[in-house]
CSV table of C-alpha atoms in Angstrom, one decimal:
chain,number,residue,atom,x,y,z
Q,11,UNK,CA,-20.3,81.6,-2.7
Q,12,UNK,CA,-17.8,80.2,0.2
Q,13,UNK,CA,-14.4,79.8,-1.9
Q,14,UNK,CA,-14.9,75.8,-1.0
Q,15,UNK,CA,-17.4,75.3,-2.9
Q,16,UNK,CA,-15.7,77.4,-5.5
Q,17,UNK,CA,-12.7,75.0,-5.1
Q,18,UNK,CA,-15.0,72.0,-5.4
Q,19,UNK,CA,-16.2,73.8,-8.8
Q,20,UNK,CA,-13.0,74.6,-10.4
Q,21,UNK,CA,-12.4,71.6,-9.5
Q,22,UNK,CA,-15.3,69.7,-11.8
Q,23,UNK,CA,-13.7,71.7,-14.7
Q,24,UNK,CA,-10.4,69.6,-14.0
Q,25,UNK,CA,-11.8,67.1,-14.6
Q,26,UNK,CA,-14.3,67.4,-17.1
Q,27,UNK,CA,-11.0,68.7,-19.7
Q,28,UNK,CA,-9.6,65.0,-19.4
Q,29,UNK,CA,-11.0,62.8,-20.9
Q,30,UNK,CA,-14.1,59.9,-19.1
Q,31,UNK,CA,-12.8,56.6,-20.6
Q,32,UNK,CA,-8.9,56.2,-20.4
Q,33,UNK,CA,-7.4,53.2,-20.0
Q,34,UNK,CA,-5.6,52.4,-16.5
Q,35,UNK,CA,-2.0,53.0,-18.2
Q,36,UNK,CA,-3.4,55.8,-20.0
Q,37,UNK,CA,-4.4,58.1,-16.8
Q,38,UNK,CA,-1.0,56.8,-15.4
Q,39,UNK,CA,0.7,58.5,-18.0
Q,40,UNK,CA,-1.3,61.5,-18.8
Q,41,UNK,CA,-1.3,62.0,-14.5
Q,42,UNK,CA,2.9,60.9,-14.6
Q,43,UNK,CA,2.7,64.1,-18.2
Q,44,UNK,CA,0.8,67.1,-16.1
Q,45,UNK,CA,3.6,66.4,-12.9
Q,46,UNK,CA,6.2,66.6,-15.1
Q,47,UNK,CA,5.0,69.1,-17.0
Q,48,UNK,CA,4.3,71.0,-13.6
Q,49,UNK,CA,8.0,70.5,-12.7
Q,50,UNK,CA,9.1,71.7,-15.7
Q,51,UNK,CA,8.1,74.7,-16.0
Q,52,UNK,CA,8.8,76.4,-13.0
Q,53,UNK,CA,13.1,74.4,-12.8
Q,54,UNK,CA,13.1,75.5,-17.1
Q,55,UNK,CA,9.9,77.8,-17.6
Q,56,UNK,CA,9.3,79.2,-21.2
Q,57,UNK,CA,12.6,76.4,-22.0
Q,58,UNK,CA,10.8,73.4,-21.5
Q,59,UNK,CA,9.5,71.8,-23.7
Q,60,UNK,CA,7.4,69.6,-24.8
Q,61,UNK,CA,9.7,66.8,-26.0
Q,62,UNK,CA,11.7,67.4,-22.7
Q,63,UNK,CA,8.7,66.7,-20.4
Q,64,UNK,CA,7.8,63.6,-22.6
Q,65,UNK,CA,11.3,62.0,-22.8
Q,66,UNK,CA,11.4,62.8,-18.4
Q,67,UNK,CA,8.1,61.7,-18.0
Q,68,UNK,CA,9.0,57.9,-19.6
Q,69,UNK,CA,7.5,59.0,-22.8
Q,70,UNK,CA,7.0,59.5,-26.7
Q,71,UNK,CA,6.7,62.8,-27.7
Q,72,UNK,CA,3.0,61.2,-29.4
Q,73,UNK,CA,1.5,59.8,-26.0
Q,74,UNK,CA,1.8,63.8,-24.7
Q,75,UNK,CA,0.2,65.0,-27.9
Q,76,UNK,CA,-2.5,62.4,-28.2
Q,77,UNK,CA,-3.8,63.5,-24.5
Q,78,UNK,CA,-2.7,67.0,-25.3
Q,79,UNK,CA,-2.7,68.3,-28.8
Q,80,UNK,CA,-1.4,71.7,-28.2
Q,81,UNK,CA,1.5,73.3,-25.5
Q,82,UNK,CA,-1.4,74.9,-24.5
Q,83,UNK,CA,-3.9,71.8,-23.5
Q,84,UNK,CA,-1.0,71.5,-21.7
Q,85,UNK,CA,-0.4,74.2,-19.4
Q,86,UNK,CA,-4.3,74.9,-18.6
Q,87,UNK,CA,-4.3,71.8,-17.0
Q,88,UNK,CA,-1.3,72.1,-14.9
Q,89,UNK,CA,-2.7,75.6,-14.5
Q,90,UNK,CA,-5.5,74.6,-13.3
Q,91,UNK,CA,-3.5,71.5,-10.8
Q,92,UNK,CA,-1.7,74.7,-9.8
Q,93,UNK,CA,-4.4,76.9,-8.5
Q,94,UNK,CA,-6.3,74.2,-6.9
Q,95,UNK,CA,-3.3,72.5,-5.2
Q,96,UNK,CA,-2.1,76.1,-3.4
Q,97,UNK,CA,-6.2,76.3,-2.9
Q,98,UNK,CA,-6.5,73.0,-1.1
Q,99,UNK,CA,-3.5,73.4,0.5
Q,100,UNK,CA,-5.2,76.7,3.0
Q,101,UNK,CA,-7.3,73.9,3.9
Q,102,UNK,CA,-4.4,71.6,4.6
Q,103,UNK,CA,-2.4,74.1,7.0
Q,104,UNK,CA,-4.8,74.9,9.2
Q,105,UNK,CA,-5.2,71.8,10.1
Q,106,UNK,CA,-1.6,71.6,11.1
Q,107,UNK,CA,-0.4,74.0,12.5
Q,108,UNK,CA,-1.5,77.6,14.2
Q,109,UNK,CA,-3.3,80.1,12.6
Q,110,UNK,CA,0.2,82.5,11.8
Q,111,UNK,CA,2.3,79.4,10.6
Q,112,UNK,CA,-0.6,78.1,8.3
Q,113,UNK,CA,-0.8,81.2,7.5
Q,114,UNK,CA,3.5,82.2,6.1
Q,115,UNK,CA,3.6,78.4,4.6
Q,116,UNK,CA,0.6,79.1,2.3
Q,117,UNK,CA,2.4,82.7,1.6
Q,118,UNK,CA,6.3,80.1,0.9
Q,119,UNK,CA,3.8,78.3,-1.2
Q,120,UNK,CA,2.6,80.7,-3.4
Q,121,UNK,CA,6.2,80.9,-5.1
Q,122,UNK,CA,6.2,77.6,-6.1
Q,123,UNK,CA,2.7,78.4,-7.6
Q,124,UNK,CA,4.5,82.0,-9.8
Q,125,UNK,CA,7.5,79.8,-10.5
Q,126,UNK,CA,5.1,77.6,-13.0
Q,127,UNK,CA,3.2,80.2,-13.3
Q,128,UNK,CA,6.0,81.8,-14.7
Q,129,UNK,CA,6.9,79.9,-16.7
Q,130,UNK,CA,3.7,79.3,-18.8
Q,131,UNK,CA,3.2,82.5,-19.1
Q,132,UNK,CA,3.8,82.6,-23.1
Q,133,UNK,CA,0.7,80.1,-23.2
Q,134,UNK,CA,-1.3,81.8,-20.6
Q,135,UNK,CA,-1.7,84.5,-21.5
Q,136,UNK,CA,-2.5,82.9,-25.5
Q,137,UNK,CA,-5.2,81.2,-23.3
Q,138,UNK,CA,-6.2,84.7,-20.9
Q,139,UNK,CA,-8.0,85.4,-24.9
Q,140,UNK,CA,-9.7,82.3,-24.6
Q,141,UNK,CA,-10.8,81.3,-21.3
Q,142,UNK,CA,-12.7,84.2,-18.3
Q,143,UNK,CA,-13.1,80.8,-16.8
Q,144,UNK,CA,-9.4,79.8,-16.3
Q,145,UNK,CA,-8.8,83.1,-14.7
Q,146,UNK,CA,-12.0,84.3,-13.2
Q,147,UNK,CA,-11.3,80.9,-10.9
Q,148,UNK,CA,-7.5,81.9,-10.4
Q,149,UNK,CA,-8.8,85.0,-8.6
Q,150,UNK,CA,-11.7,83.3,-7.0
Q,151,UNK,CA,-9.9,80.2,-5.2
Q,152,UNK,CA,-6.3,82.6,-4.1
Q,153,UNK,CA,-8.7,85.2,-2.9
Q,154,UNK,CA,-10.4,83.2,-0.5
Q,155,UNK,CA,-7.7,80.9,0.7
Q,156,UNK,CA,-5.8,83.7,1.5
Q,157,UNK,CA,-8.7,85.2,3.4
Q,158,UNK,CA,-9.1,82.6,5.3
Q,159,UNK,CA,-6.0,82.2,6.6
Q,160,UNK,CA,-6.6,85.6,7.0
Q,161,UNK,CA,-8.9,86.1,9.3
Q,162,UNK,CA,-8.4,82.7,11.3
Q,163,UNK,CA,-5.4,84.0,12.0
Q,164,UNK,CA,-6.7,87.6,12.8
Q,165,UNK,CA,-9.3,86.2,14.4
Q,166,UNK,CA,-6.5,85.4,17.9
Q,167,UNK,CA,-4.2,88.0,17.3
Q,168,UNK,CA,-2.2,86.8,15.7
Q,169,UNK,CA,-1.6,89.2,12.9
Q,170,UNK,CA,-3.5,92.4,12.3
Q,171,UNK,CA,-6.9,93.4,11.9
Q,172,UNK,CA,-6.2,95.9,9.0
Q,173,UNK,CA,-5.3,93.8,6.1
Q,174,UNK,CA,-8.0,93.8,3.0
Q,175,UNK,CA,-7.0,90.3,1.3
Q,176,UNK,CA,-6.6,91.6,-1.5
Q,177,UNK,CA,-4.2,94.4,-0.5
Q,178,UNK,CA,-2.1,90.7,0.9
Q,179,UNK,CA,-2.8,89.4,-3.0
Q,180,UNK,CA,-1.3,92.6,-4.4
Q,181,UNK,CA,1.9,92.4,-2.3
Q,182,UNK,CA,2.2,88.2,-3.3
Q,183,UNK,CA,1.6,88.7,-6.4
Q,184,UNK,CA,4.2,91.2,-7.4
Q,185,UNK,CA,6.8,88.2,-6.7
Q,186,UNK,CA,6.5,87.6,-10.4
Q,187,UNK,CA,7.9,91.1,-11.1
Q,188,UNK,CA,11.3,89.9,-9.6
Q,189,UNK,CA,13.5,89.2,-12.4
Q,190,UNK,CA,14.1,85.9,-13.2
Q,191,UNK,CA,18.2,85.7,-12.3
Q,192,UNK,CA,19.7,82.5,-10.2
Q,193,UNK,CA,18.4,83.7,-7.2
Q,194,UNK,CA,14.5,85.0,-7.4
Q,195,UNK,CA,13.4,82.2,-5.2
Q,196,UNK,CA,15.4,83.4,-2.6
Q,197,UNK,CA,14.7,86.9,-2.8
Q,198,UNK,CA,10.9,85.6,-3.0
Q,199,UNK,CA,11.3,84.3,0.0
Q,200,UNK,CA,13.1,86.8,1.7
Q,201,UNK,CA,9.5,89.3,0.4
Q,202,UNK,CA,7.5,87.1,2.2
Q,203,UNK,CA,9.4,86.8,5.9
Q,204,UNK,CA,9.0,90.5,5.4
Q,205,UNK,CA,5.6,91.4,4.9
Q,206,UNK,CA,4.6,88.8,7.5
Q,207,UNK,CA,6.4,90.9,9.7
Q,208,UNK,CA,4.5,93.5,8.7
Q,209,UNK,CA,1.2,91.3,9.2
Q,210,UNK,CA,2.6,90.3,12.7
Q,211,UNK,CA,0.6,92.3,15.8
Q,212,UNK,CA,4.1,93.5,18.0
Q,213,UNK,CA,3.2,94.5,20.6
């Protein structure tokens, strides 16, 4: 299965999580809550309360609970949104930049994905026991997106051809283990620079 098809199927699952009949204002509230929650989880981590998210979105906590009865409901939708956005970015960046630049920019965006994921870690652990498709999508989408970028860069002789997609993905995922300190984003971006230096062909 081509990873673009995998992405389309994953997006369909996300759409199916949303109520099919929502008034325009209710849909705007729901979309705003998802957007604010993603930013809150990335910036504040586990400290981002549902009350804080509702307040930042400009709605009451009752509105949030009508759309997302539990924190895990909200986390699942946000996680799928971030995952699908990162996967889709591989296509967007490939059309905009040279293959090696597209690869590096995608890996830099991976830092934001990790930041949001870290902020949802407790709820994701709960979901992991009850929603296998969520994490199957994660593995397939990220592997496919990164693999397509690596392949294009290697075909043009811009990076080494002996790198396995999963090896690079595991190296990227190690960012998750960096201590959650004030400088963790800077450290993450520096590590990606080092990874790119290792991937590039040095003549």
